[in-house]
CSV table of C-alpha atoms in Angstrom, one decimal:
chain,number,residue,atom,x,y,z
H,1,MET,CA,27.0,51.6,98.1
H,2,SER,CA,27.7,47.9,97.6
H,3,GLY,CA,30.4,45.9,95.8
H,4,LEU,CA,34.1,46.5,95.6
H,5,PRO,CA,35.4,50.1,96.0
H,6,ILE,CA,36.8,50.3,92.4
H,7,ASP,CA,37.5,53.9,91.4
H,8,ARG,CA,35.9,55.2,94.6
H,9,GLY,CA,36.0,55.0,98.4
H,10,TRP,CA,39.0,53.2,99.8
H,11,ALA,CA,40.7,53.3,96.4
H,12,PHE,CA,41.8,56.9,97.1
H,13,VAL,CA,43.2,55.8,100.4
H,14,VAL,CA,45.4,53.4,98.5
H,15,VAL,CA,46.6,56.3,96.3
H,16,VAL,CA,47.6,58.2,99.5
H,17,GLY,CA,49.6,55.2,100.7
H,18,PHE,CA,51.5,54.9,97.4
H,19,PHE,CA,52.0,58.6,97.3
H,20,THR,CA,53.7,58.5,100.7
H,21,SER,CA,55.9,55.5,99.9
H,22,SER,CA,57.0,57.2,96.7
H,23,PHE,CA,57.8,60.3,98.8
H,24,ILE,CA,60.0,58.3,101.1
H,25,MET,CA,61.9,56.0,98.6
H,26,VAL,CA,62.6,58.5,95.8
H,27,GLY,CA,62.9,61.5,98.0
H,28,ILE,CA,65.6,59.9,100.1
H,29,ALA,CA,67.3,58.3,97.1
H,30,LYS,CA,67.6,61.5,95.2
H,31,SER,CA,68.7,63.3,98.4
H,32,TYR,CA,71.5,60.8,99.0
H,33,GLY,CA,74.0,63.3,97.6
H,34,ILE,CA,73.5,65.4,100.8
H,35,ILE,CA,74.4,62.4,103.0
H,36,MET,CA,77.3,61.4,100.7
H,37,ALA,CA,78.9,64.8,101.0
H,38,GLU,CA,78.9,64.4,104.8
H,39,LEU,CA,80.1,60.7,104.5
H,40,ILE,CA,83.1,61.8,102.4
H,41,ARG,CA,84.0,64.5,105.0
H,42,GLN,CA,83.6,62.4,108.1
H,43,PHE,CA,85.3,59.2,106.9
H,44,ARG,CA,87.7,60.9,104.5
H,45,ILE,CA,86.9,58.5,101.8
H,46,PRO,CA,87.1,58.9,98.0
H,47,THR,CA,84.0,59.8,96.0
H,48,ALA,CA,83.8,56.3,94.4
H,49,THR,CA,83.4,54.7,97.9
H,50,GLY,CA,80.7,57.2,98.8
H,51,ALA,CA,78.8,56.5,95.6
H,52,LEU,CA,79.1,52.7,96.2
H,53,VAL,CA,76.4,53.0,98.8
H,54,MET,CA,73.8,53.9,96.2
H,55,GLY,CA,75.3,51.4,93.8
H,56,ILE,CA,74.6,48.6,96.3
H,57,SER,CA,71.1,50.0,97.0
H,58,GLY,CA,70.3,50.2,93.3
H,59,ALA,CA,71.6,46.7,92.6
H,60,VAL,CA,69.6,45.2,95.5
H,61,TYR,CA,66.5,47.0,94.4
H,62,THR,CA,66.8,46.0,90.7
H,63,ILE,CA,67.3,42.3,91.5
H,64,LEU,CA,64.8,41.9,94.3
H,65,ALA,CA,61.9,44.2,93.1
H,66,PRO,CA,60.4,41.6,90.7
H,67,PHE,CA,60.6,38.9,93.4
H,68,CYS,CA,59.0,41.2,96.0
H,69,VAL,CA,56.1,41.8,93.6
H,70,ALA,CA,55.7,38.0,93.1
H,71,PHE,CA,55.7,37.4,96.9
H,72,GLY,CA,53.2,40.2,97.2
H,73,GLU,CA,50.9,38.3,94.9
H,74,HIS,CA,51.3,35.3,97.1
H,75,PHE,CA,51.3,36.8,100.6
H,76,THR,CA,49.4,40.1,99.8
H,77,GLN,CA,51.0,43.4,99.0
H,78,ARG,CA,50.2,44.7,102.5
H,79,LYS,CA,52.4,42.1,104.2
H,80,MET,CA,55.3,42.7,101.8
H,81,VAL,CA,55.3,46.5,102.2
H,82,ILE,CA,55.2,46.3,106.0
H,83,LEU,CA,58.0,43.7,106.0
H,84,GLY,CA,60.1,45.9,103.8
H,85,SER,CA,59.5,48.9,106.0
H,86,VAL,CA,60.5,47.1,109.1
H,87,VAL,CA,63.6,45.5,107.6
H,88,GLY,CA,64.6,48.8,106.1
H,89,PHE,CA,64.1,50.5,109.5
H,90,ILE,CA,66.2,48.0,111.3
H,91,MET,CA,69.1,47.9,108.8
H,92,ILE,CA,69.3,51.7,108.4
H,93,ALA,CA,69.1,52.2,112.2
H,94,VAL,CA,72.0,49.8,112.6
H,95,ALA,CA,73.9,51.7,109.8
H,96,SER,CA,73.6,54.9,112.0
H,97,LEU,CA,76.1,53.4,114.4
H,98,LEU,CA,78.8,54.4,111.8
H,99,VAL,CA,81.2,51.7,112.8
H,100,ASN,CA,83.2,52.1,109.6
H,101,ILE,CA,82.4,52.8,105.9
H,102,GLU,CA,82.1,49.2,104.9
H,103,PHE,CA,79.6,48.6,107.8
H,104,PHE,CA,77.6,51.6,106.6
H,105,ILE,CA,77.7,50.6,102.9
H,106,PHE,CA,76.3,47.2,103.6
H,107,PHE,CA,73.5,48.0,106.1
H,108,TYR,CA,72.4,51.3,104.5
H,109,GLY,CA,72.7,50.1,100.9
H,110,VAL,CA,71.0,46.7,101.4
H,111,GLY,CA,68.4,48.2,103.8
H,112,THR,CA,67.2,51.0,101.5
H,113,GLY,CA,67.4,48.7,98.4
H,114,LEU,CA,65.2,46.0,100.0
H,115,ALA,CA,62.7,48.5,101.4
H,116,ASN,CA,62.4,50.2,98.1
H,117,ALA,CA,61.9,46.9,96.3
H,118,CYS,CA,59.0,46.1,98.6
H,119,PHE,CA,57.5,49.6,98.3
H,120,PHE,CA,57.4,50.4,94.6
H,121,GLY,CA,56.1,47.4,92.7
H,122,ASN,CA,53.6,46.4,95.3
H,123,GLY,CA,52.3,49.9,95.4
H,124,LEU,CA,51.8,50.0,91.6
H,125,VAL,CA,49.9,46.7,91.8
H,126,MET,CA,47.6,48.0,94.5
H,127,VAL,CA,46.7,51.1,92.6
H,128,GLY,CA,46.1,49.1,89.4
H,129,THR,CA,43.9,46.7,91.4
H,130,TYR,CA,41.7,49.4,92.9
H,131,PHE,CA,41.4,51.6,89.8
H,132,LYS,CA,39.9,50.8,86.4
H,133,ARG,CA,38.5,53.8,84.7
H,134,TRP,CA,40.9,56.3,86.4
H,135,ARG,CA,43.9,54.0,86.6
H,136,SER,CA,46.3,56.3,84.7
H,137,LEU,CA,45.3,59.4,86.6
H,138,ALA,CA,45.5,57.6,90.0
H,139,THR,CA,49.0,56.2,89.2
H,140,GLY,CA,50.2,59.6,88.0
H,141,ILE,CA,49.0,61.3,91.2
H,142,ALA,CA,50.5,58.6,93.4
H,143,LEU,CA,53.9,58.9,91.6
H,144,THR,CA,54.0,62.7,92.2
H,145,GLY,CA,55.0,61.8,95.7
H,146,ALA,CA,58.5,61.2,94.3
H,147,SER,CA,58.6,64.8,93.0
H,148,VAL,CA,57.4,66.2,96.3
H,149,GLY,CA,59.9,64.1,98.2
H,150,THR,CA,62.7,65.4,96.1
H,151,PHE,CA,61.6,68.9,96.8
H,152,VAL,CA,61.1,68.6,100.6
H,153,LEU,CA,63.7,66.1,101.8
H,154,PRO,CA,67.0,67.7,100.7
H,155,ILE,CA,66.4,70.8,102.8
H,156,LEU,CA,65.1,68.6,105.7
H,157,LEU,CA,68.2,66.3,105.6
H,158,GLU,CA,70.5,69.3,105.5
H,159,ALA,CA,68.8,70.8,108.6
H,160,LEU,CA,69.0,67.4,110.4
H,161,LEU,CA,72.7,67.1,109.6
H,162,GLU,CA,73.4,70.5,111.1
H,163,ILE,CA,71.4,69.7,114.3
H,164,TYR,CA,71.9,66.0,114.9
H,165,SER,CA,75.1,65.2,113.0
H,166,LEU,CA,75.4,62.3,110.5
H,167,SER,CA,74.6,59.5,113.0
H,168,GLY,CA,71.4,61.1,114.2
H,169,THR,CA,70.3,62.0,110.7
H,170,ILE,CA,70.6,58.4,109.5
H,171,LEU,CA,68.6,57.3,112.6
H,172,ILE,CA,65.8,59.7,111.6
H,173,VAL,CA,66.0,58.4,108.0
H,174,SER,CA,65.4,54.9,109.4
H,175,ALA,CA,62.3,56.2,111.3
H,176,ILE,CA,61.1,57.8,108.1
H,177,TYR,CA,61.3,54.4,106.4
H,178,LEU,CA,59.3,52.9,109.3
H,179,ASN,CA,56.4,55.0,108.2
H,180,GLY,CA,56.1,52.6,105.3
H,181,CYS,CA,54.2,50.4,107.7
H,182,ILE,CA,51.4,52.9,107.6
H,183,CYS,CA,51.4,52.8,103.8
H,184,GLY,CA,51.3,49.0,103.8
H,185,ALA,CA,48.4,49.0,106.3
H,186,LEU,CA,46.4,51.1,103.9
H,187,TYR,CA,46.8,48.4,101.2
H,188,ARG,CA,43.6,46.5,102.0
H,189,PRO,CA,43.4,43.3,99.9
H,190,LEU,CA,40.2,42.8,97.9
H,191,SER,CA,39.5,39.6,99.8
H,192,PHE,CA,38.7,41.8,102.8
H,193,TYR,CA,35.4,42.8,101.2
H,194,ALA,CA,34.3,39.2,100.5
H,195,LYS,CA,35.0,38.4,104.2
H,196,LYS,CA,33.2,41.6,105.3
H,197,SER,CA,30.1,40.7,103.3
H,198,SER,CA,30.0,37.2,104.8
H,199,SER,CA,30.4,38.5,108.4
H,200,ASP,CA,27.6,41.1,107.8
H,201,GLN,CA,25.3,38.3,106.8
H,202,GLU,CA,26.2,36.3,109.9
H,203,GLN,CA,25.4,39.2,112.2
H,204,LEU,CA,21.8,39.8,110.8
H,205,PRO,CA,19.4,40.6,113.7
H,206,ILE,CA,17.0,37.8,114.8
H,207,VAL,CA,13.4,38.5,113.7
H,208,THR,CA,10.9,38.1,116.5
H,209,ARG,CA,7.6,36.3,115.7
H,210,GLU,CA,4.1,36.3,117.2
H,211,PRO,CA,3.2,33.1,119.1
H,212,ASP,CA,1.8,30.4,116.8
H,213,PRO,CA,-1.1,28.7,118.5
H,214,ILE,CA,-1.4,26.0,115.9
H,215,GLY,CA,2.2,24.9,116.1
H,216,LEU,CA,3.6,25.8,112.7
H,217,ASN,CA,6.8,27.0,114.2
H,218,ASP,CA,7.2,23.6,115.9
H,219,SER,CA,6.9,21.9,112.6
H,220,GLY,CA,10.0,23.8,111.4
H,221,THR,CA,8.4,25.2,108.2
H,222,GLU,CA,9.2,28.8,109.0
H,223,LYS,CA,12.8,27.8,110.1
H,224,ILE,CA,13.3,26.3,106.7
H,225,GLN,CA,12.0,29.4,104.9
H,226,THR,CA,14.3,31.6,107.0
H,227,GLU,CA,17.3,29.5,106.2
H,228,LYS,CA,16.5,29.6,102.5
H,229,ALA,CA,16.1,33.4,102.6
H,230,LYS,CA,19.5,33.6,104.4
H,231,MET,CA,21.2,31.4,101.8
H,232,ALA,CA,19.7,33.4,99.0
H,233,ASP,CA,21.0,36.7,100.5
H,234,GLU,CA,24.4,35.2,100.9
H,235,GLN,CA,24.4,33.9,97.4
H,236,ASP,CA,23.4,37.4,96.1
H,237,VAL,CA,26.3,38.9,98.1
H,238,ASP,CA,28.7,36.3,96.8
H,239,GLU,CA,27.6,36.9,93.2
H,240,GLU,CA,28.0,40.6,93.6
H,241,VAL,CA,31.6,40.3,94.9
H,242,LYS,CA,32.4,37.8,92.2
H,243,LYS,CA,31.0,40.1,89.6
H,244,SER,CA,33.2,43.0,90.8
H,245,LEU,CA,36.3,40.7,90.9
H,246,LEU,CA,35.6,39.5,87.4
H,247,GLU,CA,35.5,43.1,86.2
H,248,GLU,CA,39.0,43.6,87.5
H,249,GLY,CA,40.4,40.4,86.0
H,250,GLN,CA,41.0,38.8,89.4
H,251,MET,CA,38.8,35.7,88.9
H,252,GLU,CA,39.5,34.8,85.3
H,253,GLU,CA,40.0,31.2,86.2
H,254,ASN,CA,36.7,30.9,87.9
H,255,LYS,CA,35.1,32.6,85.0
H,256,THR,CA,36.4,30.1,82.5
H,257,GLU,CA,35.2,27.3,84.7
H,258,GLN,CA,31.6,28.6,84.5
H,259,VAL,CA,31.5,28.8,80.7
H,260,SER,CA,29.5,26.1,79.1
H,261,GLU,CA,32.4,25.1,76.8
H,262,PRO,CA,35.5,25.8,78.9
H,263,GLN,CA,38.7,26.5,77.1
H,264,SER,CA,41.9,26.1,79.0
H,265,PRO,CA,44.2,29.2,78.9
H,266,PRO,CA,47.7,28.8,77.6
H,267,ALA,CA,50.1,27.6,80.2
H,268,LYS,CA,52.4,30.3,81.6
H,269,PRO,CA,56.0,29.5,82.4
H,270,VAL,CA,56.6,29.4,86.2
H,271,TRP,CA,59.4,29.1,88.6
H,272,THR,CA,58.9,26.4,91.3
H,273,PHE,CA,60.4,26.7,94.8
H,274,HIS,CA,60.4,24.1,97.5
H,275,ILE,CA,60.4,25.8,100.9
H,276,CYS,CA,59.8,24.1,104.3
H,277,GLY,CA,58.0,21.2,102.6
H,278,ARG,CA,55.7,23.6,100.6
H,279,THR,CA,55.8,24.0,96.9
H,280,LEU,CA,55.5,27.6,95.7
H,281,THR,CA,55.2,28.7,92.1
H,282,PHE,CA,55.7,32.1,90.7
H,283,PRO,CA,55.5,33.4,87.1
H,284,VAL,CA,58.7,33.8,85.2
H,285,ILE,CA,59.8,37.4,85.8
H,286,PHE,CA,62.6,37.9,83.3
H,287,HIS,CA,61.7,36.9,79.8
H,288,PHE,CA,65.0,37.4,78.0
H,289,SER,CA,63.5,35.9,74.9
H,290,VAL,CA,62.1,39.3,74.0
H,291,LEU,CA,65.6,40.4,73.3
H,292,ALA,CA,65.2,38.6,70.0
H,293,LEU,CA,63.2,41.6,68.9
H,294,PRO,CA,65.4,44.5,67.6
H,295,VAL,CA,62.9,47.1,69.0
H,296,VAL,CA,63.3,45.7,72.5
H,297,VAL,CA,67.1,45.7,72.3
H,298,PHE,CA,66.9,49.2,70.8
H,299,PHE,CA,64.8,50.5,73.7
H,300,THR,CA,66.9,48.7,76.3
H,301,VAL,CA,70.0,50.4,75.0
H,302,PHE,CA,68.2,53.8,75.1
H,303,SER,CA,67.1,53.2,78.7
H,304,PHE,CA,70.5,52.1,79.8
H,305,LEU,CA,72.2,55.2,78.5
H,306,VAL,CA,69.6,57.8,79.6
H,307,PHE,CA,69.1,56.5,83.1
H,308,ILE,CA,72.8,56.5,83.9
H,309,GLY,CA,73.1,60.2,82.9
H,310,TYR,CA,69.8,61.2,84.5
H,311,PHE,CA,70.2,59.6,88.0
H,312,ASN,CA,73.9,60.0,88.4
H,313,PHE,CA,73.8,63.8,87.9
H,314,VAL,CA,71.5,64.4,90.8
H,315,LEU,CA,73.5,62.0,93.0
H,316,PHE,CA,76.7,64.1,92.6
H,317,LEU,CA,75.0,67.5,92.4
H,318,PRO,CA,75.3,68.4,96.1
H,319,THR,CA,79.0,67.5,96.3
H,320,ASP,CA,79.7,69.3,93.0
H,321,ALA,CA,77.9,72.5,94.2
H,322,LEU,CA,79.8,72.4,97.5
H,323,GLU,CA,83.1,72.3,95.7
H,324,ARG,CA,82.1,75.4,93.7
H,325,GLY,CA,81.8,77.4,97.0
H,326,ILE,CA,78.0,77.1,97.3
H,327,THR,CA,76.7,77.1,100.9
H,328,ARG,CA,75.2,74.0,102.5
H,329,TYR,CA,71.6,75.1,102.2
H,330,GLU,CA,72.0,76.4,98.7
H,331,LYS,CA,73.3,73.1,97.5
H,332,ALA,CA,70.3,71.3,99.1
H,333,ALA,CA,68.0,73.9,97.5
H,334,LEU,CA,69.4,72.9,94.0
H,335,VAL,CA,68.1,69.4,94.5
H,336,SER,CA,64.8,70.8,95.7
H,337,TYR,CA,64.5,72.9,92.6
H,338,SER,CA,65.0,69.8,90.5
H,339,GLY,CA,62.1,68.2,92.4
H,340,ALA,CA,59.8,71.1,91.7
H,341,GLY,CA,60.7,71.0,88.0
H,342,ASP,CA,60.2,67.2,88.1
H,343,LEU,CA,56.6,67.7,89.3
H,344,LEU,CA,55.8,70.2,86.6
H,345,GLY,CA,57.3,68.0,83.9
H,346,ARG,CA,55.2,65.0,84.9
H,347,ILE,CA,52.0,67.0,84.7
H,348,LEU,CA,52.7,68.8,81.4
H,349,VAL,CA,54.0,65.7,79.5
H,350,GLY,CA,50.9,63.8,80.5
H,351,VAL,CA,48.7,66.4,78.9
H,352,ILE,CA,50.8,66.8,75.7
H,353,GLY,CA,51.3,63.1,75.3
H,354,ASP,CA,47.5,62.5,75.3
H,355,LEU,CA,46.9,65.2,72.7
H,356,THR,CA,48.6,63.0,70.0
H,357,ILE,CA,49.8,66.1,68.2
H,358,ILE,CA,53.3,64.6,68.1
H,359,LYS,CA,54.3,60.9,68.5
H,360,ARG,CA,55.2,60.1,72.1
H,361,TYR,CA,58.6,58.6,71.3
H,362,LYS,CA,59.6,61.9,69.7
H,363,ILE,CA,58.6,63.7,72.9
H,364,LEU,CA,60.7,61.3,75.0
H,365,ALA,CA,63.7,61.7,72.7
H,366,THR,CA,63.4,65.5,72.8
H,367,CYS,CA,63.1,65.5,76.6
H,368,SER,CA,66.2,63.3,76.9
H,369,ILE,CA,68.3,65.5,74.7
H,370,LEU,CA,67.2,68.7,76.5
H,371,CYS,CA,67.8,67.2,79.9
H,372,GLY,CA,71.4,66.4,78.7
H,373,VAL,CA,71.8,69.9,77.4
H,374,ASN,CA,70.8,71.3,80.8
H,375,ILE,CA,73.4,69.1,82.6
H,376,LEU,CA,76.0,70.6,80.3
H,377,LEU,CA,74.8,74.2,80.8
H,378,PHE,CA,74.9,73.5,84.6
H,379,GLU,CA,78.6,72.8,84.2
H,380,ILE,CA,79.1,75.9,82.2
H,381,ALA,CA,77.3,78.0,84.9
H,382,GLY,CA,80.4,77.7,87.1
H,383,GLN,CA,79.8,79.5,90.5
H,384,ILE,CA,76.8,81.6,89.4
H,385,TYR,CA,74.1,80.3,91.6
H,386,TRP,CA,71.0,81.7,89.9
H,387,TRP,CA,72.3,80.2,86.6
H,388,MET,CA,72.9,76.9,88.3
H,389,SER,CA,69.4,77.0,89.8
H,390,ILE,CA,67.7,77.6,86.4
H,391,HIS,CA,69.4,74.6,84.9
H,392,ALA,CA,68.9,72.4,87.9
H,393,SER,CA,65.2,73.1,87.7
H,394,LEU,CA,65.1,72.5,83.9
H,395,TYR,CA,67.0,69.2,84.4
H,396,GLY,CA,64.3,68.2,86.9
H,397,PHE,CA,61.5,69.3,84.4
H,398,PHE,CA,62.8,67.3,81.4
H,399,GLY,CA,63.8,64.4,83.7
H,400,GLY,CA,60.2,64.4,85.0
H,401,CYS,CA,58.9,64.2,81.5
H,402,TYR,CA,61.2,61.3,80.8
H,403,VAL,CA,60.1,59.3,83.8
H,404,ALA,CA,56.4,60.0,83.3
H,405,ILE,CA,56.3,58.9,79.6
H,406,ASN,CA,58.9,56.2,79.5
H,407,VAL,CA,56.7,53.2,80.1
H,408,ILE,CA,54.0,54.6,77.8
H,409,VAL,CA,56.4,54.8,75.0
H,410,LEU,CA,57.5,51.2,75.6
H,411,ILE,CA,53.9,50.2,75.1
H,412,ASP,CA,53.7,52.2,71.9
H,413,LEU,CA,56.8,50.5,70.6
H,414,VAL,CA,56.2,46.8,71.5
H,415,GLY,CA,52.5,46.7,72.1
H,416,LEU,CA,50.5,46.1,75.3
H,417,GLU,CA,50.8,42.3,75.1
H,418,LEU,CA,54.6,42.2,75.1
H,419,MET,CA,55.0,45.2,77.4
H,420,PRO,CA,55.2,43.3,80.8
H,421,LYS,CA,57.9,40.9,79.5
H,422,ALA,CA,59.9,43.7,77.8
H,423,LEU,CA,59.6,46.0,80.9
H,424,GLY,CA,61.1,43.4,83.2
H,425,VAL,CA,64.2,43.1,81.1
H,426,VAL,CA,64.5,46.8,80.4
H,427,LEU,CA,64.3,47.7,84.1
H,428,LEU,CA,66.8,45.0,85.1
H,429,ILE,CA,69.5,46.1,82.6
H,430,GLN,CA,68.7,49.8,83.3
H,431,GLY,CA,69.0,49.4,87.0
H,432,LEU,CA,72.2,47.4,86.9
H,433,GLY,CA,73.7,50.0,84.6
H,434,ALA,CA,72.9,52.7,87.0
H,435,ALA,CA,74.2,50.7,89.9
H,436,ILE,CA,77.5,50.0,88.1
H,437,GLY,CA,77.7,53.5,86.7
H,438,GLN,CA,77.7,55.3,90.1
H,439,PRO,CA,80.9,53.9,91.5
H,440,ILE,CA,82.6,54.1,88.1
H,441,GLU,CA,81.8,57.8,87.8
H,442,GLY,CA,82.9,58.3,91.4
H,443,LYS,CA,86.3,56.7,90.4
H,444,ILE,CA,86.5,59.1,87.4
H,445,ARG,CA,85.9,62.0,89.8
H,446,ASP,CA,88.7,60.9,92.1
H,447,GLU,CA,91.1,60.5,89.2
H,448,THR,CA,90.3,63.9,87.6
H,449,LYS,CA,89.7,65.8,90.9
H,450,SER,CA,86.8,67.5,89.3
H,451,PHE,CA,83.1,66.9,88.5
H,452,THR,CA,83.5,68.4,85.0
H,453,ALA,CA,84.2,65.1,83.4
H,454,LEU,CA,81.1,63.5,85.1
H,455,ASN,CA,78.8,66.3,84.0
H,456,ILE,CA,80.1,66.0,80.4
H,457,ILE,CA,79.7,62.2,80.5
H,458,ASN,CA,76.1,62.4,81.9
H,459,SER,CA,75.2,65.0,79.3
H,460,VAL,CA,76.6,63.1,76.4
H,461,LEU,CA,74.9,59.9,77.5
H,462,MET,CA,71.5,61.6,77.6
H,463,MET,CA,71.8,63.4,74.3
H,464,ALA,CA,73.1,60.3,72.6
H,465,ALA,CA,70.2,58.3,73.9
H,466,GLY,CA,67.7,60.9,72.7
H,467,LEU,CA,69.3,60.9,69.2
H,468,LEU,CA,69.2,57.2,69.2
H,469,LEU,CA,65.5,57.1,69.9
H,470,PHE,CA,64.8,59.2,66.9
H,471,MET,CA,66.1,56.3,64.8
H,472,TYR,CA,63.1,54.1,65.9
H,473,PRO,CA,61.4,54.1,62.5
H,474,LEU,CA,64.5,52.5,60.9
H,475,VAL,CA,64.7,49.9,63.6
H,476,LYS,CA,61.0,49.1,63.3
H,477,ARG,CA,61.3,48.7,59.5
H,478,PHE,CA,64.2,46.4,60.0
H,479,GLN,CA,62.2,44.3,62.5
H,480,ASN,CA,59.2,44.1,60.2
H,481,LYS,CA,61.4,43.0,57.3
H,482,SER,CA,63.1,40.3,59.4
H,483,LEU,CA,59.7,39.0,60.5
H,484,ARG,CA,58.4,38.9,57.0
H,485,GLN,CA,61.4,37.0,55.8
H,486,ALA,CA,61.0,34.5,58.7
H,487,GLU,CA,57.4,33.9,57.8
H,488,ASN,CA,58.3,33.4,54.1
H,489,ARG,CA,60.9,30.8,55.1
H,490,GLU,CA,58.3,28.9,57.2
H,491,VAL,CA,55.9,28.9,54.3
H,492,GLN,CA,58.5,27.7,51.8
H,493,ILE,CA,59.8,24.8,53.9
H,494,PRO,CA,56.6,22.6,53.7
H,495,GLU,CA,56.3,23.3,49.9
H,496,GLU,CA,59.8,22.1,49.3
H,497,ALA,CA,59.3,19.1,51.5
H,498,SER,CA,56.2,18.1,49.4
């Protein structure tokens, strides 16, 4: 088969690479509560200090992720993922020395945050590049690595802590991050196929000819014909590669140049950097102008509230269970149960969402409310392990539904054209909220000496966010009314002037 391997061949290898990187980054992030419990015990630190590690990691990830994607477009995603893997490995390995808690917070928090920033966005870009028809399915399969990681790694980390202690476990975590180099190596850039096609033409076998008694070969006629044939073959290959690239939207600029009446595309705002005598330009990542739209502000507030409650609960889950008298492996199993529920939720919500029986924003709102309800029921369960297990699993199930459909609902609310701009702002504010919320909730736990207040806060935040999302029709009508009034004013001004 010829052409680029879109929706076939190496494209599925790219899915395996992103699946593995999701397994690493999300699995270890959601299992941090296992490590945090051991940190609190070994360094005798308050919960707020232990939670600060993930706060730093989340802040670094949130700020650097868009830049890592931009650098991936410039230097290739393969190089950025490998770089993030190596830097994460080095910094986490240094953190395993456990000099003091400040030392650990810096190296582990910054190391995991930077590695995750390189992993996630560039992996999404590569899957989107290699898939066209099956893009949604491929992305969904790749992201299930997060669910599998959440299911497997808590038990693994607990076993490692028992065998190798905290220092040895952190060193093994660094080695796990180093496997991201393999994921990056699988991200073969599309330019590879153009180079491969050219090299194949250069290595064509020499055709032997019968002796020419009348000297046609000496005159160079056959040589000219051979060269022409070779040039025609190369042109055919180049045209085939260009055609495939055009289908994926990678050569839009070349395409517009070939049109008989070229139309210059609208200029996109860029950031310009001067580094080592070179000028680098990157597209503007954060378009805060979208906050002028009430729907974008509305969805940003929703995401801010729901993400704090969703992620912080699983962060403190192992320590909370340990204080209730649950054994070490049982507390790790609770996190694993949430990972299994997460996987089921992602699959089911994808099917229901595509049926269009109910509007997707209502599904998202309902899942957020039910996830918050299960956090509250987990608190009520007390020391009854089977009851805790049920609600930990249901928390993971509804949380998986939320994660899987979140971006799709954003597209429904603001449209496909505005989605990239709105998504950058939403993720920034959402991530910063989670990064700040973790140490704040840790401080609340230290003051109250209980996780009850934290579970109530996380539950209320998720339920309030879900109820807020049900108000979307009102916000949409308000936005449409405001836009109509603005259009009327623009029409009236010229008439009054005349």
